[in-house]
Coordinates of C-alpha atoms in Angstrom, one line a residue:
M1094 CA 0.1 -35.2 33.8
E1095 CA 2.0 -36.1 30.7
E1096 CA 0.8 -34.5 27.5
L1097 CA 2.6 -36.0 24.4
I1098 CA 2.3 -33.6 21.5
T1099 CA 4.3 -33.8 18.0
G1100 CA 7.5 -32.2 17.6
A1101 CA 5.9 -29.9 14.8
E1102 CA 3.3 -28.9 17.8
A1103 CA 6.1 -28.4 20.3
M1104 CA 8.0 -26.1 17.8
A1105 CA 4.8 -23.9 17.3
R1106 CA 4.3 -23.7 21.0
A1107 CA 8.0 -22.9 21.6
L1108 CA 7.7 -19.9 19.1
K1109 CA 4.6 -18.8 21.1
A1110 CA 6.6 -19.2 24.3
E1111 CA 8.9 -16.8 22.7
A1112 CA 6.4 -14.1 22.0
V1113 CA 6.6 -14.7 18.3
D1114 CA 4.0 -12.7 16.2
T1115 CA 5.2 -13.0 12.7
V1116 CA 7.0 -15.8 10.7
F1117 CA 8.1 -15.2 7.1
G1118 CA 8.7 -18.4 5.0
Y1119 CA 7.9 -20.7 2.3
P1120 CA 6.4 -24.2 2.9
G1121 CA 7.6 -27.7 1.4
G1122 CA 7.3 -31.3 2.2
Y1123 CA 9.8 -31.4 4.9
I1124 CA 8.5 -28.4 6.8
M1125 CA 4.8 -28.6 6.2
A1126 CA 3.9 -30.1 9.7
V1127 CA 5.3 -27.0 11.4
F1128 CA 3.2 -24.7 9.0
D1129 CA 0.2 -27.0 9.9
A1130 CA 1.1 -26.5 13.6
L1131 CA 1.2 -23.0 13.4
F1132 CA -2.2 -22.7 11.1
A1133 CA -3.9 -23.6 14.7
Y1134 CA -2.4 -20.3 16.2
K1135 CA -3.1 -18.1 13.3
E1136 CA -4.8 -15.5 15.4
E1137 CA -1.7 -15.1 17.4
V1138 CA 1.1 -15.9 15.0
T1139 CA 0.9 -14.3 11.5
T1140 CA 2.8 -16.4 8.7
I1141 CA 3.6 -14.5 5.9
L1142 CA 4.2 -16.4 2.5
T1143 CA 6.8 -14.6 0.5
R1144 CA 7.7 -15.6 -3.0
H1145 CA 11.2 -16.7 -2.5
E1146 CA 13.0 -17.9 0.6
Q1147 CA 15.9 -15.4 0.2
G1148 CA 12.8 -12.7 0.4
A1149 CA 11.7 -14.5 3.6
V1150 CA 15.2 -13.7 5.2
H1151 CA 15.4 -10.2 4.1
A1152 CA 11.8 -9.8 5.3
A1153 CA 12.7 -11.0 8.6
Q1154 CA 15.8 -8.7 8.8
G1155 CA 13.7 -5.6 7.8
Y1156 CA 11.1 -6.8 10.6
A1157 CA 14.1 -7.1 13.1
R1158 CA 15.7 -3.8 12.3
A1159 CA 12.3 -1.9 12.7
S1160 CA 10.8 -3.8 15.6
G1161 CA 14.0 -4.6 17.3
K1162 CA 12.5 -8.1 17.9
V1163 CA 14.1 -11.4 16.7
G1164 CA 13.1 -12.1 12.9
V1165 CA 11.7 -15.7 12.3
V1166 CA 12.0 -17.6 9.1
L1167 CA 10.4 -21.3 8.2
V1168 CA 11.6 -22.9 5.0
T1169 CA 11.8 -26.7 3.6
S1170 CA 14.9 -28.6 2.9
G1171 CA 17.2 -28.5 0.0
P1172 CA 16.8 -25.7 -2.3
G1173 CA 14.3 -23.9 0.3
A1174 CA 17.1 -24.3 3.1
S1175 CA 20.0 -23.2 0.6
N1176 CA 18.0 -20.2 -0.7
I1177 CA 18.6 -18.5 3.0
V1178 CA 22.3 -18.3 2.8
T1179 CA 22.6 -14.9 1.4
G1180 CA 19.9 -13.3 3.9
A1181 CA 21.8 -15.4 6.6
A1182 CA 25.3 -13.9 5.5
D1183 CA 23.8 -10.3 5.4
A1184 CA 22.6 -10.7 8.8
M1185 CA 25.8 -11.9 10.4
L1186 CA 27.5 -8.8 8.9
D1187 CA 25.0 -6.5 10.0
S1188 CA 24.2 -7.9 13.2
T1189 CA 20.7 -8.6 12.7
P1190 CA 18.9 -11.3 15.1
L1191 CA 17.4 -14.1 13.2
V1192 CA 16.1 -17.6 13.9
I1193 CA 16.0 -19.5 10.5
I1194 CA 14.3 -23.0 11.0
A1195 CA 14.7 -25.4 8.0
G1196 CA 13.1 -28.7 7.3
Q1197 CA 15.4 -31.8 6.7
S1198 CA 15.0 -35.2 5.5
G1199 CA 14.6 -38.2 7.8
V1200 CA 17.6 -39.0 10.0
D1201 CA 17.9 -42.3 8.4
K1202 CA 18.4 -40.5 5.1
L1203 CA 21.0 -38.2 6.2
G1204 CA 24.1 -38.2 4.0
S1205 CA 22.7 -40.5 1.3
D1206 CA 21.7 -37.6 -1.2
S1207 CA 17.9 -38.2 -0.8
F1208 CA 15.5 -36.1 -2.3
Q1209 CA 15.9 -32.3 -1.4
E1210 CA 18.7 -33.2 1.3
T1211 CA 21.5 -30.8 1.7
D1212 CA 24.2 -30.3 4.3
L1213 CA 22.7 -27.1 5.6
I1214 CA 24.8 -27.0 8.7
G1215 CA 28.1 -27.3 6.6
I1216 CA 26.9 -24.5 4.4
T1217 CA 25.7 -22.3 7.2
Q1218 CA 28.2 -22.7 9.7
P1219 CA 30.5 -19.6 8.5
V1220 CA 27.4 -17.3 8.1
T1221 CA 25.7 -18.0 11.3
K1222 CA 26.2 -17.2 15.0
W1223 CA 25.1 -20.8 16.0
N1224 CA 23.6 -23.7 14.0
Y1225 CA 22.4 -27.0 15.0
Q1226 CA 20.7 -30.0 13.5
I1227 CA 17.8 -31.3 15.4
R1228 CA 17.2 -34.9 15.1
T1229 CA 14.6 -35.7 17.9
A1230 CA 11.4 -34.0 19.4
A1231 CA 12.7 -33.9 22.6
E1232 CA 15.6 -31.5 21.3
I1233 CA 13.3 -29.1 19.9
P1234 CA 12.4 -26.9 23.0
W1235 CA 15.9 -26.8 24.2
A1236 CA 17.1 -25.8 20.6
I1237 CA 14.4 -23.2 20.1
A1238 CA 15.2 -21.5 23.7
R1239 CA 18.9 -21.4 23.0
A1240 CA 18.6 -20.4 19.6
F1241 CA 16.6 -17.1 20.6
Y1242 CA 19.0 -16.4 23.3
I1243 CA 21.9 -16.5 21.1
A1244 CA 20.2 -14.6 18.4
R1245 CA 19.5 -11.7 20.6
E1246 CA 22.0 -11.5 23.4
G1247 CA 25.1 -9.9 22.9
R1248 CA 26.2 -8.8 19.6
P1249 CA 22.8 -10.1 17.7
G1250 CA 23.0 -12.2 14.7
P1251 CA 21.4 -15.1 12.8
V1252 CA 21.0 -18.8 14.3
V1253 CA 20.0 -21.8 11.8
L1254 CA 18.3 -24.8 13.3
D1255 CA 17.9 -27.7 10.7
C1256 CA 15.0 -29.8 11.8
S1257 CA 14.4 -33.5 10.6
K1258 CA 11.3 -34.8 9.5
D1259 CA 11.5 -37.3 12.3
A1260 CA 11.9 -34.7 15.1
Q1261 CA 8.7 -33.0 13.5
A1262 CA 6.6 -36.2 13.7
E1263 CA 7.9 -38.0 17.0
K1264 CA 5.6 -37.2 20.2
V1265 CA 7.1 -35.3 23.1
D1266 CA 6.1 -34.4 26.7
F1267 CA 6.4 -30.7 26.0
H1268 CA 7.9 -28.4 28.7
Y1269 CA 9.4 -25.1 27.8
E1270 CA 11.9 -23.1 29.7
K1271 CA 13.6 -19.8 28.2
C1272 CA 17.1 -19.9 28.0
T1273 CA 18.8 -17.4 30.1
F1274 CA 22.5 -18.4 30.4
I1275 CA 25.0 -20.6 28.4
R1276 CA 28.0 -21.3 30.2
S1277 CA 30.3 -21.1 27.1
Y1278 CA 28.8 -17.8 25.7
Q1279 CA 29.2 -14.5 27.5
P1280 CA 27.1 -12.0 25.6
Y1281 CA 28.1 -9.1 27.7
P1282 CA 31.8 -8.5 28.8
S1283 CA 32.2 -7.0 32.2
I1284 CA 33.2 -3.3 31.7
N1285 CA 36.9 -2.6 32.9
E1286 CA 36.5 0.5 35.2
T1287 CA 40.3 1.3 34.8
K1288 CA 39.8 1.6 31.2
I1289 CA 36.6 3.8 31.6
A1290 CA 38.9 6.3 33.7
Q1291 CA 41.6 6.2 31.0
A1292 CA 39.2 7.0 28.4
A1293 CA 37.6 9.8 30.0
E1294 CA 41.2 11.3 30.9
W1295 CA 42.0 11.1 27.2
I1296 CA 38.8 12.8 26.2
N1297 CA 39.1 15.5 28.7
S1298 CA 42.5 16.5 27.4
A1299 CA 42.1 15.9 23.8
E1300 CA 42.1 19.3 21.8
R1301 CA 40.7 17.9 18.7
P1302 CA 38.4 14.8 19.5
L1303 CA 36.3 13.3 16.8
A1304 CA 33.8 10.3 17.7
I1305 CA 32.6 7.9 15.1
V1306 CA 29.5 5.9 15.9
G1307 CA 27.8 2.8 14.1
Q1308 CA 24.8 0.7 14.4
G1309 CA 26.0 -0.8 17.8
V1310 CA 24.4 2.3 19.3
Q1311 CA 21.2 1.5 17.8
L1312 CA 21.4 -2.2 18.6
G1313 CA 22.3 -1.4 22.3
H1314 CA 19.4 1.3 22.7
A1315 CA 21.9 3.7 23.6
Q1316 CA 20.8 6.8 21.4
E1317 CA 20.1 8.8 24.7
E1318 CA 23.5 7.9 26.1
L1319 CA 25.3 8.9 23.0
L1320 CA 23.3 12.3 22.9
Q1321 CA 24.3 12.9 26.6
F1322 CA 27.9 12.0 26.0
I1323 CA 28.4 14.3 22.8
E1324 CA 26.5 17.3 24.4
K1325 CA 28.8 17.2 27.5
S1326 CA 31.9 16.7 25.7
G1327 CA 31.2 19.0 22.9
I1328 CA 32.7 16.3 20.5
P1329 CA 31.7 16.6 16.8
V1330 CA 30.4 13.0 15.7
A1331 CA 30.4 11.3 12.4
T1332 CA 28.3 8.2 11.5
T1333 CA 28.9 5.0 9.7
L1334 CA 26.4 4.0 7.0
M1335 CA 24.7 1.5 9.2
G1336 CA 24.6 4.2 12.1
R1337 CA 22.7 6.9 10.3
S1338 CA 19.7 6.6 12.6
V1339 CA 21.4 6.9 15.9
L1340 CA 21.7 10.7 15.9
P1341 CA 19.4 13.2 14.2
A1342 CA 20.7 14.4 11.1
S1343 CA 20.0 18.1 12.2
H1344 CA 22.2 17.9 15.4
P1345 CA 24.8 20.7 15.3
L1346 CA 27.3 18.2 16.3
N1347 CA 26.5 15.6 13.5
M1348 CA 29.0 16.0 11.0
G1349 CA 27.6 13.7 8.5
M1350 CA 28.7 10.3 7.5
V1351 CA 32.3 8.5 7.0
G1352 CA 33.3 6.2 4.3
M1353 CA 33.8 5.5 0.7
H1354 CA 30.9 7.9 -0.3
G1355 CA 30.7 10.0 2.9
N1356 CA 31.0 13.6 3.7
V1357 CA 34.2 15.4 3.2
A1358 CA 34.5 17.1 6.4
P1359 CA 34.4 13.9 8.8
N1360 CA 36.4 11.8 6.6
R1361 CA 39.4 14.3 6.2
K1362 CA 39.3 15.3 9.9
T1363 CA 39.8 11.7 10.7
N1364 CA 43.0 12.1 9.6
E1365 CA 43.6 15.4 11.6
C1366 CA 42.1 14.5 14.9
D1367 CA 44.0 13.8 17.9
L1368 CA 41.8 11.5 19.5
L1369 CA 39.2 9.0 17.8
I1370 CA 36.6 7.3 19.8
A1371 CA 34.8 4.7 17.9
V1372 CA 31.7 3.7 19.4
G1373 CA 29.5 0.5 18.1
M1374 CA 31.2 0.1 14.9
R1375 CA 33.7 -2.0 13.4
F1376 CA 36.4 -0.4 11.2
A1377 CA 35.1 -1.8 8.0
D1378 CA 37.3 -1.2 4.8
R1379 CA 34.7 1.1 3.5
V1380 CA 35.3 3.3 6.4
T1381 CA 38.8 3.2 6.6
G1382 CA 40.2 3.1 3.0
D1383 CA 43.9 2.4 3.4
E1384 CA 44.3 1.0 6.8
K1385 CA 47.9 2.0 7.1
S1386 CA 47.3 5.5 6.7
Y1387 CA 44.0 5.5 8.7
A1388 CA 44.2 8.1 11.6
R1389 CA 47.7 7.6 12.3
Q1390 CA 48.3 10.7 14.4
A1391 CA 45.5 10.2 16.7
R1392 CA 44.9 8.0 20.0
I1393 CA 42.1 5.6 19.4
I1394 CA 39.4 4.4 21.7
H1395 CA 37.2 1.7 20.6
L1396 CA 34.0 0.5 22.2
D1397 CA 32.3 -2.4 21.3
I1398 CA 30.2 -5.4 22.7
D1399 CA 32.1 -7.8 20.5
P1400 CA 35.5 -8.5 21.8
S1401 CA 36.5 -10.0 18.5
E1402 CA 36.2 -6.7 16.9
L1403 CA 38.5 -5.1 19.0
N1404 CA 42.1 -4.6 17.3
K1405 CA 40.8 -6.6 14.5
N1406 CA 41.1 -4.2 11.6
I1407 CA 42.5 -1.0 13.2
H1408 CA 44.6 -1.2 16.2
A1409 CA 43.1 0.8 19.3
D1410 CA 45.3 2.3 21.7
L1411 CA 42.4 1.6 24.3
A1412 CA 40.1 -1.2 23.7
I1413 CA 36.6 -1.4 26.0
A1414 CA 34.6 -4.5 25.5
G1415 CA 31.0 -4.1 26.9
N1416 CA 27.4 -2.9 25.7
V1417 CA 28.0 0.8 24.9
K1418 CA 24.8 1.6 26.7
Y1419 CA 26.7 1.1 29.8
S1420 CA 30.2 1.8 28.9
L1421 CA 29.3 5.2 27.4
P1422 CA 27.6 6.9 30.3
A1423 CA 30.4 5.7 32.6
I1424 CA 32.7 7.6 30.9
T1425 CA 30.2 10.4 30.2
A1426 CA 30.1 10.6 34.1
L1427 CA 33.8 11.3 34.3
L1428 CA 33.8 14.0 31.8
E1429 CA 34.4 17.7 32.1
P1430 CA 31.8 19.7 30.3
S1431 CA 33.5 21.2 27.0
S1432 CA 32.6 22.8 23.6
H1433 CA 35.7 22.3 21.3
T1434 CA 34.3 25.4 19.4
Q1435 CA 37.6 26.1 17.3
W1436 CA 37.7 22.5 16.5
V1437 CA 34.0 22.3 15.5
E1438 CA 34.4 25.4 13.4
S1439 CA 37.2 23.9 11.4
F1440 CA 34.7 21.5 9.8
R1441 CA 32.7 24.4 8.3
P1442 CA 35.2 25.2 5.2
L1443 CA 35.1 21.5 4.2
Q1444 CA 31.5 21.5 4.3
Q1445 CA 31.4 24.6 2.1
L1446 CA 33.9 22.9 -0.3
E1447 CA 31.3 19.7 -0.3
E1448 CA 28.3 22.1 -0.6
E1449 CA 29.9 24.1 -3.8
H1450 CA 31.4 21.2 -5.3
V1451 CA 28.9 18.3 -4.7
I1452 CA 25.8 19.0 -2.9
S1453 CA 24.5 22.0 -5.0
K1454 CA 25.0 20.0 -8.1
D1455 CA 23.1 17.1 -6.8
L1456 CA 20.1 19.3 -5.5
H1457 CA 20.2 21.8 -8.2
P1458 CA 21.4 20.2 -11.4
Q1459 CA 21.8 22.5 -14.7
G1460 CA 20.1 19.6 -17.0
D1461 CA 16.7 18.7 -17.6
A1462 CA 17.6 15.1 -16.4
M1463 CA 16.7 14.3 -12.6
T1464 CA 19.4 13.2 -10.1
M1465 CA 18.9 10.4 -7.6
Q1466 CA 20.0 12.8 -5.0
E1467 CA 17.2 15.7 -5.6
V1468 CA 14.5 12.9 -5.6
V1469 CA 15.5 11.4 -2.3
R1470 CA 16.0 14.9 -0.6
L1471 CA 12.2 15.8 -1.9
L1472 CA 11.0 12.3 -0.2
S1473 CA 12.9 13.4 3.1
E1474 CA 11.1 16.7 3.0
L1475 CA 7.8 15.4 2.2
S1476 CA 7.7 12.4 4.5
G1477 CA 6.8 12.2 8.0
K1478 CA 8.3 12.1 11.6
N1479 CA 7.9 8.5 12.0
V1480 CA 9.5 6.7 9.1
V1481 CA 11.5 3.5 7.9
C1482 CA 13.5 4.2 4.6
V1483 CA 14.8 1.2 3.4
S1484 CA 17.3 1.3 0.6
D1485 CA 18.7 -1.1 -1.8
V1486 CA 22.4 -1.3 -2.9
G1487 CA 24.2 0.9 -5.4
Q1488 CA 23.8 4.5 -6.3
N1489 CA 20.4 4.7 -4.8
E1490 CA 21.9 3.7 -1.6
M1491 CA 24.5 6.2 -1.2
A1492 CA 22.2 9.0 -2.5
T1493 CA 19.7 7.8 0.0
A1494 CA 22.3 7.5 2.8
R1495 CA 23.5 10.8 2.1
Y1496 CA 20.1 12.9 1.4
F1497 CA 17.5 11.4 3.4
Q1498 CA 17.4 13.1 6.9
A1499 CA 17.6 10.0 9.2
S1500 CA 17.2 10.2 13.1
P1501 CA 16.0 7.8 15.7
S1502 CA 12.5 8.4 14.7
R1503 CA 13.1 8.1 11.0
L1504 CA 15.3 4.9 10.8
Y1505 CA 17.5 4.3 7.8
V1506 CA 17.7 0.6 6.9
A1507 CA 20.5 -0.7 4.4
S1508 CA 22.4 -3.9 3.6
G1509 CA 25.9 -2.8 4.9
G1510 CA 28.4 -5.4 5.1
L1511 CA 27.2 -7.7 2.3
G1512 CA 26.0 -5.2 0.3
T1513 CA 23.0 -7.5 -1.4
M1514 CA 21.3 -6.1 -4.2
G1515 CA 17.5 -7.2 -3.8
F1516 CA 17.5 -6.6 -0.1
C1517 CA 15.1 -3.7 -0.3
L1518 CA 12.1 -4.4 -1.3
P1519 CA 11.4 -7.7 1.1
A1520 CA 13.0 -5.7 4.0
A1521 CA 10.6 -3.0 3.4
I1522 CA 7.8 -5.6 3.6
G1523 CA 9.3 -6.9 7.0
A1524 CA 9.6 -3.6 8.2
A1525 CA 6.0 -2.8 7.4
L1526 CA 5.1 -5.6 9.8
G1527 CA 7.5 -4.7 12.5
S1528 CA 6.4 -1.0 12.7
P1529 CA 2.9 -0.8 11.6
K1530 CA 2.4 2.9 12.7
A1531 CA 5.4 3.9 10.5
E1532 CA 5.6 5.3 7.1
I1533 CA 7.3 2.5 5.0
Y1534 CA 9.4 3.7 1.9
S1535 CA 11.3 1.2 -0.3
V1536 CA 14.0 3.1 -2.4
C1537 CA 15.3 0.9 -5.1
G1538 CA 17.2 1.1 -8.4
D1539 CA 16.1 -0.7 -11.5
G1540 CA 18.6 -3.4 -11.0
G1541 CA 17.9 -4.3 -7.3
F1542 CA 14.2 -4.1 -7.6
Q1543 CA 14.4 -6.8 -10.6
M1544 CA 16.3 -9.4 -8.3
T1545 CA 13.4 -9.4 -5.6
E1546 CA 10.5 -7.8 -7.9
Q1547 CA 8.6 -11.2 -7.2
E1548 CA 7.9 -9.9 -3.8
L1549 CA 5.3 -7.6 -5.0
G1550 CA 3.1 -10.7 -4.6
T1551 CA 3.6 -10.8 -1.0
I1552 CA 2.7 -7.1 -0.8
M1553 CA -0.3 -7.7 -2.9
Q1554 CA -1.6 -10.6 -0.8
Y1555 CA -1.2 -8.8 2.5
N1556 CA -2.0 -5.4 1.4
L1557 CA 0.9 -3.9 2.9
P1558 CA 1.5 0.0 2.9
V1559 CA 5.0 -0.3 1.4
K1560 CA 5.7 2.9 -0.8
I1561 CA 8.1 2.0 -3.5
L1562 CA 10.4 4.7 -5.1
L1563 CA 11.9 3.2 -8.2
L1564 CA 14.9 5.2 -9.3
N1565 CA 15.5 4.2 -12.8
N1566 CA 18.5 5.0 -14.8
N1567 CA 18.6 2.0 -17.1
Y1568 CA 22.2 1.0 -15.9
L1569 CA 23.8 -0.9 -12.9
G1570 CA 24.7 2.5 -11.9
M1571 CA 27.5 1.9 -9.2
V1572 CA 29.4 -0.4 -11.4
R1573 CA 28.8 1.8 -14.5
Q1574 CA 30.3 4.7 -12.5
L1575 CA 33.5 2.7 -11.8
Q1576 CA 33.6 1.7 -15.5
E1577 CA 33.3 5.3 -16.3
I1578 CA 36.1 6.5 -13.8
F1579 CA 38.6 3.7 -13.8
L1580 CA 37.7 1.8 -17.2
E1581 CA 37.7 4.7 -19.6
G1582 CA 33.8 4.2 -20.1
R1583 CA 33.7 0.6 -21.3
Y1584 CA 30.1 -0.2 -19.8
A1585 CA 30.6 -4.0 -20.1
S1586 CA 27.2 -5.7 -19.0
T1587 CA 25.9 -2.9 -17.3
R1588 CA 23.2 -1.3 -19.4
M1589 CA 19.8 -2.8 -18.8
Q1590 CA 16.9 -3.1 -21.0
N1591 CA 14.1 -2.9 -18.4
P1592 CA 10.4 -3.9 -18.6
D1593 CA 7.5 -1.5 -18.1
F1594 CA 7.8 -1.2 -14.6
V1595 CA 4.4 0.5 -14.2
M1596 CA 2.5 -2.4 -16.1
L1597 CA 4.4 -5.0 -14.4
T1598 CA 3.4 -3.5 -10.7
S1599 CA -0.3 -2.8 -11.7
A1600 CA -0.2 -6.5 -12.8
Y1601 CA -0.1 -7.2 -9.1
G1602 CA -3.0 -4.7 -8.4
I1603 CA -0.7 -2.1 -7.0
P1604 CA -1.1 1.5 -8.3
A1605 CA 1.8 2.8 -10.1
R1606 CA 3.0 5.8 -11.8
R1607 CA 6.2 6.9 -14.0
V1608 CA 7.3 10.6 -13.9
D1609 CA 10.2 11.7 -16.3
R1610 CA 10.0 15.4 -15.8
R1611 CA 11.0 17.5 -12.7
E1612 CA 8.1 19.6 -12.9
E1613 CA 5.7 16.9 -12.3
L1614 CA 7.8 15.2 -9.5
Q1615 CA 6.6 17.0 -6.4
A1616 CA 2.9 16.8 -7.2
A1617 CA 3.4 13.1 -8.1
M1618 CA 5.3 12.5 -5.0
K1619 CA 2.7 14.1 -2.8
E1620 CA 0.1 12.2 -4.0
W1621 CA 2.0 9.0 -3.7
I1622 CA 2.9 9.7 -0.1
A1623 CA -0.7 10.4 0.6
A1624 CA -2.3 7.5 -1.0
E1625 CA -3.5 4.5 1.3
G1626 CA -2.0 1.1 0.9
P1627 CA 0.9 0.0 -1.2
S1628 CA 2.0 2.0 -4.4
L1629 CA 4.9 2.6 -6.7
L1630 CA 6.6 5.8 -8.3
E1631 CA 9.1 5.0 -10.9
V1632 CA 11.5 8.1 -11.5
Q1633 CA 13.4 8.2 -14.7
V1634 CA 16.8 9.8 -13.5
E1635 CA 19.9 10.8 -15.3
E1636 CA 21.4 7.5 -17.0
K1637 CA 24.9 8.4 -16.4
G1638 CA 24.6 10.0 -13.1
L1639 CA 27.4 10.0 -10.5
V1640 CA 27.6 9.8 -6.9
F1641 CA 30.6 11.9 -5.2
P1642 CA 32.4 12.4 -3.2
M1643 CA 34.3 9.2 -3.7
I1644 CA 37.2 7.6 -2.1
P1645 CA 38.6 4.8 -4.6
S1646 CA 38.9 1.4 -3.1
G1647 CA 42.1 1.0 -0.9
H1648 CA 43.0 4.6 -1.2
P1649 CA 43.6 6.7 2.0
I1650 CA 40.2 8.4 3.0
S1651 CA 41.9 11.8 2.4
D1652 CA 41.9 10.8 -1.3
M1653 CA 38.4 12.1 -2.0
I1654 CA 37.2 12.6 -5.6
L1655 CA 34.5 15.5 -5.5
E1656 CA 33.9 15.6 -9.2
K1657 CA 34.8 14.2 -12.6

């Protein structure tokens, strides 16, 4: 029997059919019909009212990264829609699956500059995996099904649906079928067995192999396959910033992080290895430095699900397209057990060099002022086994990436490719909803925190157990560091006059405390961690602290600055 329902109701039912349990958003005139339809399903689908549309997208990113599901965003037209662009661009670069649904004016008003009309399709085309304008109610089930398939399958990414007011109001005979195939989209390339055999042959004959692994291992749920690969081959491993959680930090073959503020040993050994195996990473410029001098001495094997990433930035001698969950074990099956003991031991002197010139100074400073690094290390030591640690962008991010001991069960989440300040607080909100049994930590700097601090209202309204660690140095620290090193200390527009963060947070009904002395830190942090519900711990850290090692932008990765 035919059942006619509105397009808004059809959208709500379609989201239910895709097992959506959480929607982040902000209502407005051209999308309130969908919010109204979802209200009838409030016991099954939780709608989270953020305080800004950008916050909604970052929250959906945090939800997706913590849960492995597709994050869903619902906003109105015009400024509501345009406010999602930063989050969409961030999700695109970091391969985060999102479905963002925006309201739009009536079809007869399109192109007329009517109230709160904007060309969302044109605006978001460069920063989405797919976008589509829905003009009729009949298109809604098809568009929703296709959007979820594209967002999650293959290399994940954001999808935008621009839904007209007419489509929401029209009646439609609702029928929903999940999308399982799109003729023009092949999300999982067939793995070339000849190339797999060639990769195994090269690995078996290599004397100084090095693997660099990225977030693709996590997105492909291939952590166990990676572990089997490195333990059979005995190959030392480095991670990218986005790949920090794919391997336990304590694993003896984990040599740390590569990149601009990565560890000395894996960075320098990249230019000494005879075989470089890149797994689920994209050779971003922050990893490679000067591309012309990057790993010139090595054969390079590159495994990635996205064929467009192969040979894009760095030429690979052997490029293998495919999901690393399947390509990696296929190689492992052909490997001869090995240890590479002498090669692994050659990393130790460089690790000791970093320990003496960087780590010991970070964790055991001579002065009274606390460093970001020692505060983050204490958090790492005191937090539990099931953790999501979200960092913002800047010095706090690099300190957290270096000193928070990540693993598959201690997830590290950051904005990598776009480097979006303000990502942290709303992403932690999403992580709290996506991983409700985990401890959730939001590690912010004073600059990034103020970009999205309004989301304290979201935390307050839903009583989300987000623990905010605010590392306050009264500067835009990373820019200030560059000014100190390269611009003779001319601190143009980086000194910040900050509010009373404890008073501000308390105004939202969230307990807050400020610590400015080292002898108070451990007890304060233990109390902050143990407290139920949300809370903020502001720690006054040294104003002009530096994050080392550091590779100047555009320089070879061997040009690492260890100290000023």
